[in-house]
Structures are given as structure tokens and as C-alpha cells.
Amino acid sequence: MNRRYALFCVMTCAILGGSFTVSRSIVDFPILTGQALRYSLAALALFALVARRRPWVHPAGRELVRLALVAATGLVTFNVLLLFALRHAEPAVIGTIVGVSPLVLALLGPLQERRRPAPRLLAAAAVVVAGAGLVEGFGVADGPGLAAAVGVLCCEAAFSLLAAPLLPRLGPVRVSAWSTALAVPMLLLLLPLTGERPRWPTAGEAAALAFLGLFLTVVAFIFWYTGVAGLGVDRAGLFVALVPVFALVTTAVVDREAPAPAKVAGVLLVGAGLALAAVRVKQDAWNALRSSSAPAGSPASPGNSASSSDCTTGASTSAGPT
């Protein structure tokens, strides 16, 4: 894999996995209110970055609709379903189901770009999903809880799939800025429906929300969308399995508690799956190099390859990223 973009994905997962310990301090704060504050702060910071970029690029009508869908699914509905799921299922159940997202992205990402999923990439995704499942563990849930957890999984996948076609023209910063800004009014409109009573955060809660808004949202969103733009949804999606791994490591350090052997085995499986995907990409890069040096008209020439786009590791010339 392109190391630069892979590093962006790894750093995103490290930030998200490490943020769980910070989230403990706002567990009693109103959920929708907290998310609205977090995304408001993030939108202000992101649009400040957008204002410094030239040339000015504004979303077109269809792009604005897609950005609204990113906000509605990947940000708003994700949090609403997660809140509901936590009332009917143990966190381990939700984490295990959401951990299937690498496999979902490895399958749907290529289909969205009208190409066939790479078999070895699907195999790698299956391995990292199994590893993430071991790290998360298993728990108890009822029917509504399982349904809500599946909904959380769909929203998690939509966050990347819906945004991917926007990245070549708008870029990671603009996509992040518009999606977070559009999420704020949606969250506020849901407040009367949920009966949630907003309140001012305490000093500790305000510090946690500031961290989640500026670091988790601004930095992690830009890093993630940069990785997706460079690697493609399917390859970037593999790194999602690292979130529970980083959460496990962070929790073990903070709580000074050694992880169970099964969880360690899950970490090793995640590493094996990522290694399997990396081997595939190295082979593709070598094949692409051979093709580019082959004489025109030869069987190895890109012009004669029916699937030459599958051998690239950079940005795609198609509507969506590779």
C-alpha cells in the first residue's frame, strides 16, 4: 500500500480508538446536545481551514445533497442508532457487528466504482473482521438491539461510501467541513423528538467535547478522507479493524489491566489480514511497473489489459477514488 495514505488511516484509527477513554467523561452528558456542540466546533475549525485554500471550490447541487446524506447517515443517524443499541445490547455486541465494516467496504467500494472486488482483498477483510471480533468479544442483545447495531454498521459504511466520489473535486477538508456543518441542524431538530434536555457542560465535559470536536473530528476526519482518497474505500476500510485494537491498548494502559489471551489473538489476526492486503498491493504495483515498461501492443501493455485499473495504487481517473 502507499505508505503515506496507509499512515493516515492508521493514525485515524489510533485517534478514534484512543478517544474512548476521553468519551467516558461525557457519558452522562445529553448525547445529541454533545454531538451538536462537537460538530459545531469542528465545523468552525474546518471552515477556517477552507477559507485559507485557493481556488475557492463550492459544492454543486448534487454534491450538496450527497454531503447532506453523509451528515444524515454517518454522523446523525449513527449516533441515534448507537444510543438506541446501547439500551438493548452490550457494547461488545455492537462493536463486533460494526467490526464487519471492513468486509462491507471491501465489497461495496469496488462495486460503487463499477469494478469487481479483489478476491484477496475480500479474504484480507474477512481475516481482520475475525480479529476485530475476538478483540471486541461477544455479549447479550435482544432483537431491536441487533437491528440497531446493524443500522450502526450501515451508517459507518455510508460515512465512507457516500463521501468517496466527492473527494477528487472537493477534497478531504471541504467534505469534512460541509458534512459536520450540515449535521448540526439535523441534531438540533431531533432534540424535541427524543425529549432530551440540553444543559451546559461542566468544565471536564467541555474539555472532553473540545478534544472530540477539534482532535477526533477535525484531525481524524481529514486524515481518514485523505486515506480513502489515496487508497480507495475498499483498502482504507481494512484499517477500521484497528480501532478496537487501539482501544484495547489504550484501555490496558489507562486501567493498567492486561488484555485477555483471546484479545491478543484478535490483534494478531488483524495484523495478519493487513499483511495479506499489503502483499496483494505490492504484487499489483510490481505488475503495473512491468506493464508500463512493456512495448506498446504487447500483452503486458496497459492498453491491452482488461483490468488495468485494478493494478494502480494511486488516484483513479474515474469518478470515484481507487
Short mmCIF file of C-alpha atoms in Angstrom, two decimals:
data_model
loop_
_atom_site.label_atom_id
_atom_site.label_comp_id
_atom_site.label_asym_id
_atom_site.label_seq_id
_atom_site.Cartn_x
_atom_site.Cartn_y
_atom_site.Cartn_z
CA MET A 1 0.00 0.00 0.00
CA ASN A 2 1.00 3.61 -0.44
CA ARG A 3 2.65 4.16 2.93
CA ARG A 4 1.60 7.79 3.22
CA TYR A 5 -2.11 7.09 2.82
CA ALA A 6 -1.90 3.94 4.91
CA LEU A 7 -0.32 6.01 7.68
CA PHE A 8 -3.23 8.46 7.54
CA CYS A 9 -5.67 5.55 8.01
CA VAL A 10 -3.65 4.11 10.90
CA MET A 11 -3.46 7.49 12.65
CA THR A 12 -7.22 7.92 12.24
CA CYS A 13 -7.89 4.58 13.90
CA ALA A 14 -5.39 5.38 16.66
CA ILE A 15 -7.18 8.67 17.38
CA LEU A 16 -10.60 7.02 17.36
CA GLY A 17 -9.50 4.05 19.45
CA GLY A 18 -7.76 6.28 21.97
CA SER A 19 -10.74 8.62 22.22
CA PHE A 20 -12.88 6.04 24.02
CA THR A 21 -11.18 6.83 27.30
CA VAL A 22 -11.97 10.53 26.79
CA SER A 23 -15.60 9.72 25.98
CA ARG A 24 -16.03 8.24 29.43
CA SER A 25 -16.09 11.75 30.89
CA ILE A 26 -19.21 12.74 28.90
CA VAL A 27 -21.21 9.54 29.35
CA ASP A 28 -23.76 11.47 31.48
CA PHE A 29 -23.97 14.46 29.13
CA PRO A 30 -27.01 14.66 26.78
CA ILE A 31 -26.00 12.73 23.67
CA LEU A 32 -27.49 14.84 20.88
CA THR A 33 -26.57 18.09 22.59
CA GLY A 34 -22.99 16.92 22.98
CA GLN A 35 -22.75 15.87 19.34
CA ALA A 36 -24.22 19.19 18.18
CA LEU A 37 -21.65 21.09 20.23
CA ARG A 38 -18.85 18.85 18.99
CA TYR A 39 -19.76 19.22 15.31
CA SER A 40 -20.36 22.98 15.65
CA LEU A 41 -16.86 23.46 17.00
CA ALA A 42 -15.43 21.16 14.34
CA ALA A 43 -17.28 22.96 11.53
CA LEU A 44 -15.91 26.34 12.64
CA ALA A 45 -12.35 25.00 12.66
CA LEU A 46 -12.77 23.19 9.33
CA PHE A 47 -14.27 26.19 7.53
CA ALA A 48 -11.40 28.29 8.86
CA LEU A 49 -9.10 25.88 7.02
CA VAL A 50 -11.30 26.00 3.92
CA ALA A 51 -11.15 29.82 3.87
CA ARG A 52 -7.37 29.67 3.52
CA ARG A 53 -7.49 27.41 0.46
CA ARG A 54 -7.35 28.67 -3.11
CA PRO A 55 -9.03 28.44 -5.50
CA TRP A 56 -12.49 28.67 -3.95
CA VAL A 57 -14.48 25.49 -4.57
CA HIS A 58 -18.13 25.24 -3.58
CA PRO A 59 -20.29 22.09 -3.69
CA ALA A 60 -22.68 21.83 -6.61
CA GLY A 61 -26.33 20.94 -6.05
CA ARG A 62 -25.88 17.17 -6.31
CA GLU A 63 -22.74 17.30 -4.22
CA LEU A 64 -24.59 19.21 -1.51
CA VAL A 65 -27.28 16.53 -1.46
CA ARG A 66 -24.64 13.82 -1.09
CA LEU A 67 -22.94 15.80 1.69
CA ALA A 68 -26.29 16.04 3.46
CA LEU A 69 -26.63 12.26 3.15
CA VAL A 70 -23.16 11.82 4.66
CA ALA A 71 -24.21 14.00 7.60
CA ALA A 72 -27.61 12.34 7.99
CA THR A 73 -26.26 8.77 7.94
CA GLY A 74 -22.63 8.76 9.02
CA LEU A 75 -22.99 11.42 11.73
CA VAL A 76 -26.61 11.88 12.90
CA THR A 77 -28.32 8.52 12.40
CA PHE A 78 -25.15 6.76 13.50
CA ASN A 79 -25.34 8.43 16.92
CA VAL A 80 -29.11 7.96 17.28
CA LEU A 81 -28.95 4.25 16.47
CA LEU A 82 -25.90 3.80 18.67
CA LEU A 83 -27.79 5.35 21.60
CA PHE A 84 -30.73 3.02 21.00
CA ALA A 85 -28.49 -0.02 20.51
CA LEU A 86 -26.70 0.59 23.81
CA ARG A 87 -30.04 0.31 25.60
CA HIS A 88 -30.74 -3.14 24.11
CA ALA A 89 -27.31 -4.69 23.58
CA GLU A 90 -23.96 -4.90 25.32
CA PRO A 91 -21.19 -2.75 23.80
CA ALA A 92 -19.26 -5.86 22.75
CA VAL A 93 -22.16 -6.96 20.53
CA ILE A 94 -22.30 -3.57 18.82
CA GLY A 95 -18.54 -3.46 18.40
CA THR A 96 -18.45 -6.93 16.87
CA ILE A 97 -21.21 -6.15 14.37
CA VAL A 98 -19.71 -2.78 13.41
CA GLY A 99 -16.39 -4.62 13.07
CA VAL A 100 -17.78 -6.22 9.90
CA SER A 101 -17.41 -2.85 8.12
CA PRO A 102 -14.02 -3.73 6.52
CA LEU A 103 -15.70 -6.61 4.70
CA VAL A 104 -18.66 -4.42 3.70
CA LEU A 105 -16.36 -1.70 2.34
CA ALA A 106 -14.15 -4.24 0.56
CA LEU A 107 -17.25 -5.49 -1.25
CA LEU A 108 -19.26 -2.30 -1.87
CA GLY A 109 -16.34 0.05 -2.54
CA PRO A 110 -15.33 -1.57 -5.83
CA LEU A 111 -18.98 -2.11 -6.86
CA GLN A 112 -19.61 1.61 -6.40
CA GLU A 113 -16.71 2.26 -8.80
CA ARG A 114 -18.10 -0.36 -11.21
CA ARG A 115 -15.27 -2.83 -10.82
CA ARG A 116 -15.04 -6.30 -9.35
CA PRO A 117 -13.93 -6.70 -5.74
CA ALA A 118 -10.42 -8.14 -5.43
CA PRO A 119 -10.69 -11.71 -4.05
CA ARG A 120 -7.56 -11.42 -1.91
CA LEU A 121 -8.74 -8.09 -0.51
CA LEU A 122 -12.03 -9.75 0.47
CA ALA A 123 -10.05 -12.54 2.13
CA ALA A 124 -7.94 -10.00 3.99
CA ALA A 125 -11.10 -8.20 5.09
CA ALA A 126 -12.55 -11.47 6.42
CA VAL A 127 -9.38 -12.06 8.45
CA VAL A 128 -9.37 -8.59 10.01
CA VAL A 129 -13.09 -8.88 10.77
CA ALA A 130 -12.45 -12.14 12.62
CA GLY A 131 -9.61 -10.49 14.51
CA ALA A 132 -11.75 -7.47 15.41
CA GLY A 133 -14.46 -9.83 16.63
CA LEU A 134 -12.02 -11.51 19.00
CA VAL A 135 -10.83 -8.15 20.30
CA GLU A 136 -14.36 -6.89 20.87
CA GLY A 137 -15.66 -10.14 22.31
CA PHE A 138 -19.30 -11.15 22.43
CA GLY A 139 -22.25 -10.29 24.60
CA VAL A 140 -26.01 -10.32 25.02
CA ALA A 141 -28.54 -8.45 22.87
CA ASP A 142 -32.23 -8.60 22.01
CA GLY A 143 -33.81 -8.28 18.55
CA PRO A 144 -34.14 -4.47 18.48
CA GLY A 145 -30.59 -4.15 19.75
CA LEU A 146 -29.23 -6.36 16.98
CA ALA A 147 -31.24 -4.46 14.36
CA ALA A 148 -29.94 -1.13 15.66
CA ALA A 149 -26.37 -2.46 15.66
CA VAL A 150 -26.75 -3.47 12.02
CA GLY A 151 -28.03 0.04 11.33
CA VAL A 152 -24.93 1.45 13.00
CA LEU A 153 -22.83 -0.74 10.71
CA CYS A 154 -24.66 0.61 7.64
CA CYS A 155 -24.13 4.20 8.78
CA GLU A 156 -20.46 3.51 9.43
CA ALA A 157 -20.08 2.23 5.87
CA ALA A 158 -22.11 5.13 4.41
CA PHE A 159 -19.73 7.61 6.01
CA SER A 160 -17.02 6.47 3.59
CA LEU A 161 -19.03 5.24 0.61
CA LEU A 162 -21.13 8.38 0.18
CA ALA A 163 -18.17 10.72 0.62
CA ALA A 164 -15.72 8.90 -1.66
CA PRO A 165 -16.99 10.29 -5.02
CA LEU A 166 -16.80 13.84 -3.60
CA LEU A 167 -13.14 13.69 -2.60
CA PRO A 168 -11.46 14.14 -6.01
CA ARG A 169 -13.05 17.58 -6.56
CA LEU A 170 -13.83 18.91 -3.07
CA GLY A 171 -11.00 17.31 -1.11
CA PRO A 172 -10.97 15.94 2.47
CA VAL A 173 -11.15 19.31 4.24
CA ARG A 174 -14.21 20.61 2.37
CA VAL A 175 -16.05 17.29 2.63
CA SER A 176 -15.38 17.22 6.38
CA ALA A 177 -16.42 20.87 6.83
CA TRP A 178 -19.71 20.63 4.98
CA SER A 179 -20.76 17.28 6.44
CA THR A 180 -20.14 18.39 10.04
CA ALA A 181 -21.90 21.74 9.47
CA LEU A 182 -24.95 20.03 7.94
CA ALA A 183 -25.13 17.59 10.85
CA VAL A 184 -25.68 20.34 13.46
CA PRO A 185 -29.21 21.48 12.43
CA MET A 186 -30.24 17.84 11.95
CA LEU A 187 -29.21 17.03 15.53
CA LEU A 188 -30.99 20.10 16.90
CA LEU A 189 -34.20 19.16 15.07
CA LEU A 190 -34.12 15.75 16.74
CA LEU A 191 -33.96 17.18 20.27
CA PRO A 192 -37.74 17.72 20.69
CA LEU A 193 -38.45 14.24 19.32
CA THR A 194 -36.17 12.48 21.80
CA GLY A 195 -37.17 14.51 24.83
CA GLU A 196 -33.55 15.28 25.57
CA ARG A 197 -32.98 18.30 27.81
CA PRO A 198 -29.92 20.32 26.84
CA ARG A 199 -27.67 21.72 29.54
CA TRP A 200 -24.33 23.49 29.79
CA PRO A 201 -21.33 21.15 30.13
CA THR A 202 -19.16 21.12 33.21
CA ALA A 203 -15.50 22.12 32.89
CA GLY A 204 -14.45 18.49 32.44
CA GLU A 205 -17.21 17.79 29.90
CA ALA A 206 -16.35 20.97 27.98
CA ALA A 207 -12.71 19.90 27.77
CA ALA A 208 -13.73 16.44 26.51
CA LEU A 209 -16.10 17.91 23.92
CA ALA A 210 -13.38 20.29 22.75
CA PHE A 211 -10.99 17.36 22.33
CA LEU A 212 -13.60 15.34 20.45
CA GLY A 213 -14.51 18.30 18.25
CA LEU A 214 -11.05 19.58 17.39
CA PHE A 215 -8.94 16.44 17.51
CA LEU A 216 -11.24 13.49 16.87
CA THR A 217 -13.47 15.23 14.34
CA VAL A 218 -11.24 17.76 12.57
CA VAL A 219 -7.96 15.84 12.52
CA ALA A 220 -9.38 12.32 12.23
CA PHE A 221 -11.92 13.22 9.52
CA ILE A 222 -9.26 14.90 7.37
CA PHE A 223 -6.83 12.03 7.91
CA TRP A 224 -9.48 9.41 7.09
CA TYR A 225 -10.79 11.05 3.95
CA THR A 226 -7.21 11.63 2.78
CA GLY A 227 -6.56 7.91 3.21
CA VAL A 228 -9.78 6.99 1.40
CA ALA A 229 -8.91 9.32 -1.49
CA GLY A 230 -5.47 7.75 -1.84
CA LEU A 231 -6.19 4.07 -1.22
CA GLY A 232 -9.83 3.70 -2.18
CA VAL A 233 -12.72 2.73 0.09
CA ASP A 234 -12.00 -1.00 -0.03
CA ARG A 235 -8.35 -0.82 1.03
CA ALA A 236 -8.83 2.01 3.52
CA GLY A 237 -11.73 0.11 5.07
CA LEU A 238 -9.40 -2.66 6.21
CA PHE A 239 -7.84 -0.30 8.73
CA VAL A 240 -11.16 0.13 10.57
CA ALA A 241 -10.35 -3.14 12.32
CA LEU A 242 -7.52 -1.31 14.09
CA VAL A 243 -9.97 0.83 16.08
CA PRO A 244 -10.75 -1.86 18.69
CA VAL A 245 -7.06 -2.76 18.76
CA PHE A 246 -6.05 0.79 19.68
CA ALA A 247 -8.97 0.98 22.11
CA LEU A 248 -7.74 -2.22 23.76
CA VAL A 249 -4.19 -0.91 24.07
CA THR A 250 -5.31 2.47 25.39
CA THR A 251 -7.65 0.91 27.94
CA ALA A 252 -4.97 -1.52 29.07
CA VAL A 253 -2.52 1.35 29.62
CA VAL A 254 -5.01 3.67 31.34
CA ASP A 255 -6.63 0.99 33.50
CA ARG A 256 -3.38 -0.94 33.99
CA GLU A 257 -5.07 -4.18 33.10
CA ALA A 258 -3.53 -6.82 30.82
CA PRO A 259 -5.77 -7.95 27.90
CA ALA A 260 -7.10 -11.49 27.75
CA PRO A 261 -5.30 -14.03 25.51
CA ALA A 262 -8.25 -14.15 23.09
CA LYS A 263 -8.00 -10.41 22.56
CA VAL A 264 -4.27 -10.68 21.90
CA ALA A 265 -5.02 -13.37 19.33
CA GLY A 266 -7.51 -10.98 17.73
CA VAL A 267 -4.81 -8.31 17.44
CA LEU A 268 -2.54 -10.80 15.69
CA LEU A 269 -5.34 -11.74 13.27
CA VAL A 270 -5.91 -8.09 12.40
CA GLY A 271 -2.20 -7.73 11.69
CA ALA A 272 -2.25 -10.85 9.52
CA GLY A 273 -5.17 -9.53 7.48
CA LEU A 274 -3.47 -6.20 6.87
CA ALA A 275 -0.28 -8.01 5.88
CA LEU A 276 -2.24 -10.12 3.40
CA ALA A 277 -3.70 -6.97 1.84
CA ALA A 278 -0.25 -5.33 1.69
CA VAL A 279 1.20 -8.32 -0.18
CA ARG A 280 -1.54 -8.02 -2.75
CA VAL A 281 -0.87 -4.33 -3.31
CA LYS A 282 2.88 -4.90 -3.69
CA GLN A 283 2.17 -7.53 -6.32
CA ASP A 284 -0.19 -5.12 -8.13
CA ALA A 285 2.43 -2.35 -8.03
CA TRP A 286 5.06 -4.71 -9.50
CA ASN A 287 2.66 -5.81 -12.26
CA ALA A 288 1.84 -2.17 -13.02
CA LEU A 289 5.58 -1.38 -13.28
CA ARG A 290 6.11 -4.25 -15.69
CA SER A 291 3.09 -3.16 -17.74
CA SER A 292 4.31 0.42 -18.01
CA SER A 293 7.72 -0.73 -19.30
CA ALA A 294 6.30 -3.22 -21.80
CA PRO A 295 6.25 -2.29 -25.53
CA ALA A 296 3.02 -0.90 -26.89
CA GLY A 297 0.74 -3.62 -28.22
CA SER A 298 2.32 -6.34 -26.10
CA PRO A 299 0.11 -8.50 -23.84
CA ALA A 300 1.52 -6.67 -20.80
CA SER A 301 0.74 -3.22 -22.18
CA PRO A 302 -1.87 -1.22 -20.22
CA GLY A 303 -3.79 -0.64 -23.42
CA ASN A 304 -4.32 -4.39 -23.79
CA SER A 305 -5.24 -5.06 -20.18
CA ALA A 306 -8.92 -5.57 -19.44
CA SER A 307 -8.41 -4.73 -15.79
CA SER A 308 -5.50 -2.30 -15.76
CA SER A 309 -7.31 -0.09 -13.23
CA ASP A 310 -7.06 -2.90 -10.68
CA CYS A 311 -3.28 -2.66 -10.75
CA THR A 312 -2.96 1.00 -9.83
CA THR A 313 -2.13 2.24 -6.36
CA GLY A 314 -2.57 5.98 -6.94
CA ALA A 315 -5.64 8.12 -7.61
CA SER A 316 -8.14 6.85 -10.13
CA THR A 317 -9.21 8.77 -13.21
CA SER A 318 -12.76 7.55 -12.68
CA ALA A 319 -15.45 9.43 -10.75
CA GLY A 320 -14.55 7.69 -7.54
CA PRO A 321 -11.21 7.10 -5.82
CA THR A 322 -9.38 3.81 -6.17
#
